[in-house]
PDB file of C-alpha atoms in Angstrom:
ATOM      1  CA  MET A 214     -41.270  56.966  32.561  1.00  0.00           C
ATOM      2  CA  ARG A 215     -42.494  60.181  34.069  1.00  0.00           C
ATOM      3  CA  SER A 216     -43.318  62.964  31.644  1.00  0.00           C
ATOM      4  CA  LEU A 217     -40.529  65.098  30.250  1.00  0.00           C
ATOM      5  CA  LYS A 218     -42.947  67.740  28.998  1.00  0.00           C
ATOM      6  CA  GLY A 219     -42.343  71.349  29.854  1.00  0.00           C
ATOM      7  CA  LEU A 220     -39.134  73.017  30.941  1.00  0.00           C
ATOM      8  CA  GLY A 221     -36.091  70.867  31.552  1.00  0.00           C
ATOM      9  CA  VAL A 222     -32.970  72.599  32.803  1.00  0.00           C
ATOM     10  CA  ALA A 223     -29.456  71.406  32.080  1.00  0.00           C
ATOM     11  CA  MET A 224     -27.809  71.900  35.450  1.00  0.00           C
ATOM     12  CA  VAL A 225     -24.342  73.357  35.795  1.00  0.00           C
ATOM     13  CA  THR A 226     -21.875  71.882  38.240  1.00  0.00           C
ATOM     14  CA  PRO A 227     -20.720  74.542  40.724  1.00  0.00           C
ATOM     15  CA  PHE A 228     -17.130  74.484  41.951  1.00  0.00           C
ATOM     16  CA  ASP A 229     -15.521  76.104  44.982  1.00  0.00           C
ATOM     17  CA  LYS A 230     -12.352  78.215  44.954  1.00  0.00           C
ATOM     18  CA  ASN A 231     -10.270  75.033  45.344  1.00  0.00           C
ATOM     19  CA  LYS A 232     -11.765  73.537  42.145  1.00  0.00           C
ATOM     20  CA  ASN A 233     -13.821  70.949  44.026  1.00  0.00           C
ATOM     21  CA  VAL A 234     -17.517  70.389  43.427  1.00  0.00           C
ATOM     22  CA  ASP A 235     -19.384  72.847  45.652  1.00  0.00           C
ATOM     23  CA  PHE A 236     -22.096  70.601  47.066  1.00  0.00           C
ATOM     24  CA  GLU A 237     -23.697  73.350  49.134  1.00  0.00           C
ATOM     25  CA  ALA A 238     -24.140  75.447  45.993  1.00  0.00           C
ATOM     26  CA  LEU A 239     -25.382  72.350  44.145  1.00  0.00           C
ATOM     27  CA  ASP A 240     -28.016  71.808  46.848  1.00  0.00           C
ATOM     28  CA  LYS A 241     -29.132  75.446  46.580  1.00  0.00           C
ATOM     29  CA  LEU A 242     -29.298  75.250  42.781  1.00  0.00           C
ATOM     30  CA  THR A 243     -31.342  72.046  42.889  1.00  0.00           C
ATOM     31  CA  HIS A 244     -33.813  73.522  45.406  1.00  0.00           C
ATOM     32  CA  TYR A 245     -34.007  76.755  43.427  1.00  0.00           C
ATOM     33  CA  LEU A 246     -34.886  74.977  40.186  1.00  0.00           C
ATOM     34  CA  ILE A 247     -37.454  72.732  41.854  1.00  0.00           C
ATOM     35  CA  ASP A 248     -39.042  75.611  43.785  1.00  0.00           C
ATOM     36  CA  ASN A 249     -39.318  77.816  40.695  1.00  0.00           C
ATOM     37  CA  GLY A 250     -41.341  75.634  38.380  1.00  0.00           C
ATOM     38  CA  VAL A 251     -38.859  73.532  36.434  1.00  0.00           C
ATOM     39  CA  ASP A 252     -40.529  70.367  35.133  1.00  0.00           C
ATOM     40  CA  TYR A 253     -37.458  68.102  35.041  1.00  0.00           C
ATOM     41  CA  LEU A 254     -33.723  68.233  35.731  1.00  0.00           C
ATOM     42  CA  VAL A 255     -30.962  67.352  33.274  1.00  0.00           C
ATOM     43  CA  VAL A 256     -27.932  66.166  35.218  1.00  0.00           C
ATOM     44  CA  GLN A 257     -24.440  65.845  33.735  1.00  0.00           C
ATOM     45  CA  GLY A 258     -25.266  66.996  30.281  1.00  0.00           C
ATOM     46  CA  THR A 259     -22.421  68.779  28.556  1.00  0.00           C
ATOM     47  CA  THR A 260     -23.568  72.060  30.130  1.00  0.00           C
ATOM     48  CA  GLY A 261     -22.885  70.521  33.533  1.00  0.00           C
ATOM     49  CA  GLU A 262     -19.158  70.157  32.979  1.00  0.00           C
ATOM     50  CA  SER A 263     -19.538  66.377  33.085  1.00  0.00           C
ATOM     51  CA  VAL A 264     -16.632  65.878  30.719  1.00  0.00           C
ATOM     52  CA  THR A 265     -14.314  67.533  33.248  1.00  0.00           C
ATOM     53  CA  LEU A 266     -15.449  65.510  36.255  1.00  0.00           C
ATOM     54  CA  LEU A 267     -13.811  62.381  37.585  1.00  0.00           C
ATOM     55  CA  ASN A 268     -16.067  59.308  37.592  1.00  0.00           C
ATOM     56  CA  SER A 269     -16.223  59.494  41.388  1.00  0.00           C
ATOM     57  CA  GLU A 270     -17.302  63.154  41.182  1.00  0.00           C
ATOM     58  CA  LYS A 271     -19.980  62.314  38.615  1.00  0.00           C
ATOM     59  CA  LEU A 272     -21.380  59.675  40.947  1.00  0.00           C
ATOM     60  CA  ASP A 273     -21.275  62.030  43.945  1.00  0.00           C
ATOM     61  CA  VAL A 274     -23.014  64.833  41.997  1.00  0.00           C
ATOM     62  CA  LEU A 275     -25.729  62.475  40.782  1.00  0.00           C
ATOM     63  CA  LYS A 276     -26.294  61.021  44.252  1.00  0.00           C
ATOM     64  CA  ARG A 277     -26.523  64.487  45.764  1.00  0.00           C
ATOM     65  CA  ILE A 278     -29.054  65.751  43.217  1.00  0.00           C
ATOM     66  CA  LEU A 279     -31.126  62.577  43.583  1.00  0.00           C
ATOM     67  CA  LYS A 280     -31.123  63.037  47.371  1.00  0.00           C
ATOM     68  CA  VAL A 281     -32.112  66.715  47.233  1.00  0.00           C
ATOM     69  CA  ASN A 282     -34.707  66.095  44.528  1.00  0.00           C
ATOM     70  CA  ASN A 283     -36.177  63.233  46.560  1.00  0.00           C
ATOM     71  CA  GLY A 284     -38.321  62.050  43.651  1.00  0.00           C
ATOM     72  CA  ARG A 285     -40.065  65.393  43.156  1.00  0.00           C
ATOM     73  CA  LEU A 286     -39.052  65.865  39.509  1.00  0.00           C
ATOM     74  CA  PRO A 287     -37.985  63.542  36.712  1.00  0.00           C
ATOM     75  CA  ILE A 288     -34.223  63.245  36.253  1.00  0.00           C
ATOM     76  CA  VAL A 289     -32.519  62.972  32.866  1.00  0.00           C
ATOM     77  CA  LEU A 290     -28.901  61.810  33.127  1.00  0.00           C
ATOM     78  CA  GLY A 291     -26.348  62.763  30.486  1.00  0.00           C
ATOM     79  CA  MET A 292     -24.649  59.637  29.157  1.00  0.00           C
ATOM     80  CA  GLY A 293     -22.903  60.094  25.862  1.00  0.00           C
ATOM     81  CA  GLY A 294     -19.634  59.529  24.115  1.00  0.00           C
ATOM     82  CA  ASN A 295     -17.949  58.478  20.932  1.00  0.00           C
ATOM     83  CA  ASN A 296     -17.111  54.925  22.012  1.00  0.00           C
ATOM     84  CA  THR A 297     -20.320  52.948  21.674  1.00  0.00           C
ATOM     85  CA  MET A 298     -19.125  49.838  23.488  1.00  0.00           C
ATOM     86  CA  ALA A 299     -17.643  51.802  26.407  1.00  0.00           C
ATOM     87  CA  LEU A 300     -20.900  53.727  26.727  1.00  0.00           C
ATOM     88  CA  ILE A 301     -22.930  50.509  26.739  1.00  0.00           C
ATOM     89  CA  GLU A 302     -20.620  49.145  29.434  1.00  0.00           C
ATOM     90  CA  THR A 303     -21.244  52.296  31.489  1.00  0.00           C
ATOM     91  CA  ILE A 304     -24.997  51.981  30.997  1.00  0.00           C
ATOM     92  CA  LYS A 305     -24.953  48.356  32.099  1.00  0.00           C
ATOM     93  CA  SER A 306     -22.990  49.213  35.262  1.00  0.00           C
ATOM     94  CA  THR A 307     -25.164  52.193  36.259  1.00  0.00           C
ATOM     95  CA  ASP A 308     -27.834  52.084  38.957  1.00  0.00           C
ATOM     96  CA  PHE A 309     -30.812  53.822  37.341  1.00  0.00           C
ATOM     97  CA  THR A 310     -32.816  54.171  40.543  1.00  0.00           C
ATOM     98  CA  GLY A 311     -34.386  57.632  40.414  1.00  0.00           C
ATOM     99  CA  ILE A 312     -33.328  58.272  36.813  1.00  0.00           C
ATOM    100  CA  ASP A 313     -36.141  58.647  34.291  1.00  0.00           C
ATOM    101  CA  ALA A 314     -34.195  58.924  31.024  1.00  0.00           C
ATOM    102  CA  ILE A 315     -30.745  59.461  29.582  1.00  0.00           C
ATOM    103  CA  LEU A 316     -29.579  62.261  27.309  1.00  0.00           C
ATOM    104  CA  SER A 317     -27.050  60.952  24.811  1.00  0.00           C
ATOM    105  CA  VAL A 318     -24.985  63.329  22.704  1.00  0.00           C
ATOM    106  CA  ALA A 319     -24.044  62.558  19.129  1.00  0.00           C
ATOM    107  CA  PRO A 320     -20.625  60.919  18.918  1.00  0.00           C
ATOM    108  CA  TYR A 321     -17.922  63.547  18.820  1.00  0.00           C
ATOM    109  CA  TYR A 322     -14.489  63.750  17.242  1.00  0.00           C
ATOM    110  CA  ASN A 323     -14.645  60.648  15.029  1.00  0.00           C
ATOM    111  CA  LYS A 324     -17.470  62.103  12.873  1.00  0.00           C
ATOM    112  CA  PRO A 325     -19.561  59.010  12.156  1.00  0.00           C
ATOM    113  CA  THR A 326     -21.708  58.656   9.073  1.00  0.00           C
ATOM    114  CA  GLN A 327     -25.488  58.848   9.416  1.00  0.00           C
ATOM    115  CA  GLU A 328     -25.580  55.034   9.397  1.00  0.00           C
ATOM    116  CA  GLY A 329     -22.893  55.027  12.070  1.00  0.00           C
ATOM    117  CA  MET A 330     -24.990  57.353  14.251  1.00  0.00           C
ATOM    118  CA  PHE A 331     -28.053  55.218  13.640  1.00  0.00           C
ATOM    119  CA  GLN A 332     -26.168  52.113  14.790  1.00  0.00           C
ATOM    120  CA  HIS A 333     -24.642  53.972  17.778  1.00  0.00           C
ATOM    121  CA  PHE A 334     -27.964  55.258  19.102  1.00  0.00           C
ATOM    122  CA  THR A 335     -29.776  51.994  18.378  1.00  0.00           C
ATOM    123  CA  ALA A 336     -27.199  50.123  20.453  1.00  0.00           C
ATOM    124  CA  ILE A 337     -27.595  52.643  23.289  1.00  0.00           C
ATOM    125  CA  ALA A 338     -31.390  52.414  23.165  1.00  0.00           C
ATOM    126  CA  ASN A 339     -31.201  48.621  23.201  1.00  0.00           C
ATOM    127  CA  ALA A 340     -28.910  48.655  26.251  1.00  0.00           C
ATOM    128  CA  SER A 341     -30.640  51.360  28.265  1.00  0.00           C
ATOM    129  CA  PRO A 342     -33.208  50.375  30.899  1.00  0.00           C
ATOM    130  CA  VAL A 343     -34.682  53.889  30.676  1.00  0.00           C
ATOM    131  CA  PRO A 344     -35.786  55.943  27.666  1.00  0.00           C
ATOM    132  CA  VAL A 345     -33.196  57.765  25.556  1.00  0.00           C
ATOM    133  CA  VAL A 346     -33.233  61.414  24.497  1.00  0.00           C
ATOM    134  CA  LEU A 347     -30.945  62.113  21.541  1.00  0.00           C
ATOM    135  CA  TYR A 348     -28.778  65.228  21.781  1.00  0.00           C
ATOM    136  CA  ASN A 349     -27.762  66.888  18.530  1.00  0.00           C
ATOM    137  CA  VAL A 350     -25.239  69.677  19.018  1.00  0.00           C
ATOM    138  CA  PRO A 351     -23.078  69.766  15.879  1.00  0.00           C
ATOM    139  CA  GLY A 352     -21.240  72.915  16.923  1.00  0.00           C
ATOM    140  CA  ARG A 353     -19.624  70.966  19.756  1.00  0.00           C
ATOM    141  CA  THR A 354     -19.468  67.452  18.315  1.00  0.00           C
ATOM    142  CA  SER A 355     -18.825  68.001  14.582  1.00  0.00           C
ATOM    143  CA  SER A 356     -21.552  65.373  14.079  1.00  0.00           C
ATOM    144  CA  ASN A 357     -24.988  66.373  12.842  1.00  0.00           C
ATOM    145  CA  ILE A 358     -27.861  63.917  13.228  1.00  0.00           C
ATOM    146  CA  LEU A 359     -29.845  64.666  10.075  1.00  0.00           C
ATOM    147  CA  PRO A 360     -33.662  64.504  10.030  1.00  0.00           C
ATOM    148  CA  PRO A 361     -33.894  61.230   8.040  1.00  0.00           C
ATOM    149  CA  THR A 362     -31.683  59.566  10.679  1.00  0.00           C
ATOM    150  CA  VAL A 363     -33.762  61.061  13.494  1.00  0.00           C
ATOM    151  CA  LEU A 364     -36.919  59.715  11.836  1.00  0.00           C
ATOM    152  CA  ARG A 365     -35.373  56.243  11.601  1.00  0.00           C
ATOM    153  CA  LEU A 366     -34.300  56.399  15.242  1.00  0.00           C
ATOM    154  CA  ALA A 367     -37.736  57.633  16.333  1.00  0.00           C
ATOM    155  CA  LYS A 368     -39.147  54.245  15.366  1.00  0.00           C
ATOM    156  CA  HIS A 369     -37.220  52.678  18.265  1.00  0.00           C
ATOM    157  CA  SER A 370     -39.550  52.327  21.238  1.00  0.00           C
ATOM    158  CA  ASN A 371     -36.851  53.424  23.696  1.00  0.00           C
ATOM    159  CA  ILE A 372     -35.922  56.655  21.871  1.00  0.00           C
ATOM    160  CA  VAL A 373     -38.437  59.231  23.037  1.00  0.00           C
ATOM    161  CA  ALA A 374     -37.153  62.710  22.149  1.00  0.00           C
ATOM    162  CA  ILE A 375     -34.359  64.849  20.789  1.00  0.00           C
ATOM    163  CA  LYS A 376     -32.647  67.887  22.258  1.00  0.00           C
ATOM    164  CA  GLU A 377     -31.880  69.777  19.089  1.00  0.00           C
ATOM    165  CA  ALA A 378     -29.152  72.421  19.305  1.00  0.00           C
ATOM    166  CA  GLY A 379     -28.059  72.527  15.699  1.00  0.00           C
ATOM    167  CA  ASN A 380     -28.849  76.199  15.126  1.00  0.00           C
ATOM    168  CA  SER A 381     -30.219  75.446  11.664  1.00  0.00           C
ATOM    169  CA  PRO A 382     -34.005  75.974  11.607  1.00  0.00           C
ATOM    170  CA  GLU A 383     -34.175  74.852   7.979  1.00  0.00           C
ATOM    171  CA  GLN A 384     -32.987  71.412   9.065  1.00  0.00           C
ATOM    172  CA  TYR A 385     -35.878  70.992  11.485  1.00  0.00           C
ATOM    173  CA  GLN A 386     -38.602  71.723   8.948  1.00  0.00           C
ATOM    174  CA  ILE A 387     -39.556  68.289   7.699  1.00  0.00           C
ATOM    175  CA  LEU A 388     -41.916  68.390   4.744  1.00  0.00           C
TER     176      LEU A 388
END
Protein backbone atom coordinates (compact mmCIF):
# COMPACT_ATOMS: atom_id res chain seq x y z
CA MET A 1 0.00 0.00 0.00
CA ARG A 2 1.18 3.47 -0.81
CA SER A 3 1.24 5.93 2.07
CA LEU A 4 -1.97 7.65 3.10
CA LYS A 5 -0.11 10.25 5.15
CA GLY A 6 -0.88 13.89 4.65
CA LEU A 7 -3.96 15.47 3.13
CA GLY A 8 -6.60 13.22 1.64
CA VAL A 9 -9.56 14.90 -0.01
CA ALA A 10 -13.02 13.37 -0.19
CA MET A 11 -14.01 14.22 -3.74
CA VAL A 12 -17.46 15.47 -4.61
CA THR A 13 -19.25 14.19 -7.68
CA PRO A 14 -20.14 17.09 -10.00
CA PHE A 15 -23.40 16.96 -11.94
CA ASP A 16 -24.53 18.88 -15.02
CA LYS A 17 -27.83 20.74 -15.39
CA ASN A 18 -29.48 17.51 -16.60
CA LYS A 19 -28.50 15.68 -13.37
CA ASN A 20 -25.88 13.54 -15.09
CA VAL A 21 -22.33 13.15 -13.81
CA ASP A 22 -20.31 16.03 -15.27
CA PHE A 23 -17.17 14.20 -16.36
CA GLU A 24 -15.47 17.32 -17.69
CA ALA A 25 -15.86 18.97 -14.29
CA LEU A 26 -14.71 15.74 -12.62
CA ASP A 27 -11.55 15.77 -14.76
CA LYS A 28 -10.87 19.40 -13.82
CA LEU A 29 -11.44 18.68 -10.12
CA THR A 30 -9.11 15.67 -10.20
CA HIS A 31 -6.35 17.66 -11.94
CA TYR A 32 -6.86 20.58 -9.58
CA LEU A 33 -6.47 18.43 -6.48
CA ILE A 34 -3.42 16.62 -7.84
CA ASP A 35 -1.77 19.85 -9.02
CA ASN A 36 -2.32 21.61 -5.69
CA GLY A 37 -0.59 19.27 -3.30
CA VAL A 38 -3.19 16.74 -2.19
CA ASP A 39 -1.51 13.55 -0.97
CA TYR A 40 -4.31 11.08 -1.81
CA LEU A 41 -7.83 11.05 -3.24
CA VAL A 42 -10.92 9.64 -1.54
CA VAL A 43 -13.38 8.54 -4.20
CA GLN A 44 -17.05 7.77 -3.53
CA GLY A 45 -17.03 8.47 0.13
CA THR A 46 -20.32 9.79 1.44
CA THR A 47 -19.21 13.33 0.56
CA GLY A 48 -19.06 12.25 -3.08
CA GLU A 49 -22.77 11.55 -3.36
CA SER A 50 -22.01 7.86 -3.86
CA VAL A 51 -25.26 6.83 -2.23
CA THR A 52 -27.19 8.67 -4.96
CA LEU A 53 -25.29 7.17 -7.89
CA LEU A 54 -26.33 4.16 -9.91
CA ASN A 55 -23.83 1.28 -9.83
CA SER A 56 -22.94 2.02 -13.46
CA GLU A 57 -22.28 5.68 -12.58
CA LYS A 58 -20.10 4.67 -9.64
CA LEU A 59 -18.02 2.49 -11.94
CA ASP A 60 -17.76 5.23 -14.57
CA VAL A 61 -16.71 7.84 -11.97
CA LEU A 62 -14.08 5.53 -10.52
CA LYS A 63 -12.70 4.63 -13.95
CA ARG A 64 -12.52 8.28 -14.94
CA ILE A 65 -10.67 9.34 -11.78
CA LEU A 66 -8.27 6.40 -12.10
CA LYS A 67 -7.57 7.40 -15.72
CA VAL A 68 -6.99 11.08 -14.92
CA ASN A 69 -4.93 10.26 -11.83
CA ASN A 70 -2.82 7.82 -13.86
CA GLY A 71 -1.19 6.39 -10.74
CA ARG A 72 0.09 9.74 -9.48
CA LEU A 73 -1.66 9.62 -6.09
CA PRO A 74 -3.02 6.86 -3.89
CA ILE A 75 -6.76 6.24 -4.26
CA VAL A 76 -9.06 5.37 -1.37
CA LEU A 77 -12.43 4.01 -2.52
CA GLY A 78 -15.53 4.40 -0.37
CA MET A 79 -17.15 1.00 0.18
CA GLY A 80 -19.54 0.87 3.07
CA GLY A 81 -23.02 -0.17 4.01
CA ASN A 82 -25.19 -1.77 6.62
CA ASN A 83 -25.45 -5.19 4.95
CA THR A 84 -22.19 -6.96 5.70
CA MET A 85 -22.70 -9.86 3.30
CA ALA A 86 -23.76 -7.61 0.41
CA LEU A 87 -20.71 -5.44 1.01
CA ILE A 88 -18.41 -8.47 1.02
CA GLU A 89 -20.01 -9.60 -2.24
CA THR A 90 -19.30 -6.15 -3.71
CA ILE A 91 -15.70 -6.27 -2.49
CA LYS A 92 -15.18 -9.70 -4.02
CA SER A 93 -16.55 -8.54 -7.39
CA THR A 94 -14.52 -5.30 -7.54
CA ASP A 95 -11.38 -4.84 -9.61
CA PHE A 96 -8.96 -3.15 -7.21
CA THR A 97 -6.41 -2.21 -9.85
CA GLY A 98 -5.23 1.30 -8.97
CA ILE A 99 -7.04 1.34 -5.61
CA ASP A 100 -4.83 1.55 -2.54
CA ALA A 101 -7.39 1.23 0.26
CA ILE A 102 -11.10 1.31 1.01
CA LEU A 103 -12.95 3.67 3.32
CA SER A 104 -15.79 1.85 5.06
CA VAL A 105 -18.45 3.76 6.97
CA ALA A 106 -19.99 2.42 10.14
CA PRO A 107 -23.21 0.54 9.43
CA TYR A 108 -26.12 2.93 9.29
CA TYR A 109 -29.80 2.67 10.13
CA ASN A 110 -29.78 -0.70 11.93
CA LYS A 111 -27.59 0.63 14.79
CA PRO A 112 -25.40 -2.38 15.53
CA THR A 113 -23.87 -3.02 18.92
CA GLN A 114 -20.14 -2.52 19.40
CA GLU A 115 -19.68 -6.28 18.96
CA GLY A 116 -21.78 -6.10 15.81
CA MET A 117 -19.53 -3.35 14.42
CA PHE A 118 -16.45 -5.33 15.39
CA GLN A 119 -17.76 -8.36 13.49
CA HIS A 120 -18.84 -6.21 10.51
CA PHE A 121 -15.47 -4.52 10.07
CA THR A 122 -13.53 -7.72 10.75
CA ALA A 123 -15.45 -9.45 7.96
CA ILE A 124 -14.75 -6.53 5.61
CA ALA A 125 -11.05 -6.51 6.49
CA ASN A 126 -10.86 -10.27 5.94
CA ALA A 127 -12.50 -9.96 2.51
CA SER A 128 -10.67 -6.88 1.25
CA PRO A 129 -7.55 -7.30 -0.89
CA VAL A 130 -6.50 -3.76 0.07
CA PRO A 131 -6.22 -2.09 3.48
CA VAL A 132 -9.33 -0.76 5.21
CA VAL A 133 -9.86 2.69 6.71
CA LEU A 134 -12.74 2.80 9.18
CA TYR A 135 -15.11 5.76 8.89
CA ASN A 136 -16.90 6.87 12.04
CA VAL A 137 -19.54 9.52 11.39
CA PRO A 138 -22.27 9.01 14.00
CA GLY A 139 -24.16 12.14 12.99
CA ARG A 140 -24.99 10.51 9.67
CA THR A 141 -25.09 6.82 10.59
CA SER A 142 -26.51 6.79 14.15
CA SER A 143 -23.69 4.31 14.88
CA ASN A 144 -20.68 5.36 16.91
CA ILE A 145 -17.56 3.19 16.83
CA LEU A 146 -16.32 3.62 20.40
CA PRO A 147 -12.59 3.72 21.22
CA PRO A 148 -12.44 0.22 22.78
CA THR A 149 -13.91 -1.20 19.56
CA VAL A 150 -11.48 0.82 17.45
CA LEU A 151 -8.59 -0.53 19.54
CA ARG A 152 -9.81 -4.10 19.01
CA LEU A 153 -10.16 -3.50 15.28
CA ALA A 154 -6.71 -1.89 15.09
CA LYS A 155 -5.19 -5.28 15.90
CA HIS A 156 -6.35 -6.54 12.49
CA SER A 157 -3.46 -6.31 10.05
CA ASN A 158 -5.71 -5.06 7.24
CA ILE A 159 -7.29 -2.20 9.22
CA VAL A 160 -4.86 0.69 8.93
CA ALA A 161 -6.62 3.91 9.96
CA ILE A 162 -9.82 5.63 10.97
CA LYS A 163 -11.50 8.72 9.56
CA GLU A 164 -13.05 10.09 12.71
CA ALA A 165 -15.93 12.54 12.27
CA GLY A 166 -17.72 12.06 15.55
CA ASN A 167 -17.41 15.66 16.73
CA SER A 168 -16.69 14.51 20.28
CA PRO A 169 -13.05 15.29 21.19
CA GLU A 170 -13.49 13.68 24.60
CA GLN A 171 -14.11 10.35 22.87
CA TYR A 172 -10.77 10.48 21.08
CA GLN A 173 -8.68 11.03 24.19
CA ILE A 174 -7.66 7.53 25.18
CA LEU A 175 -5.95 7.37 28.55
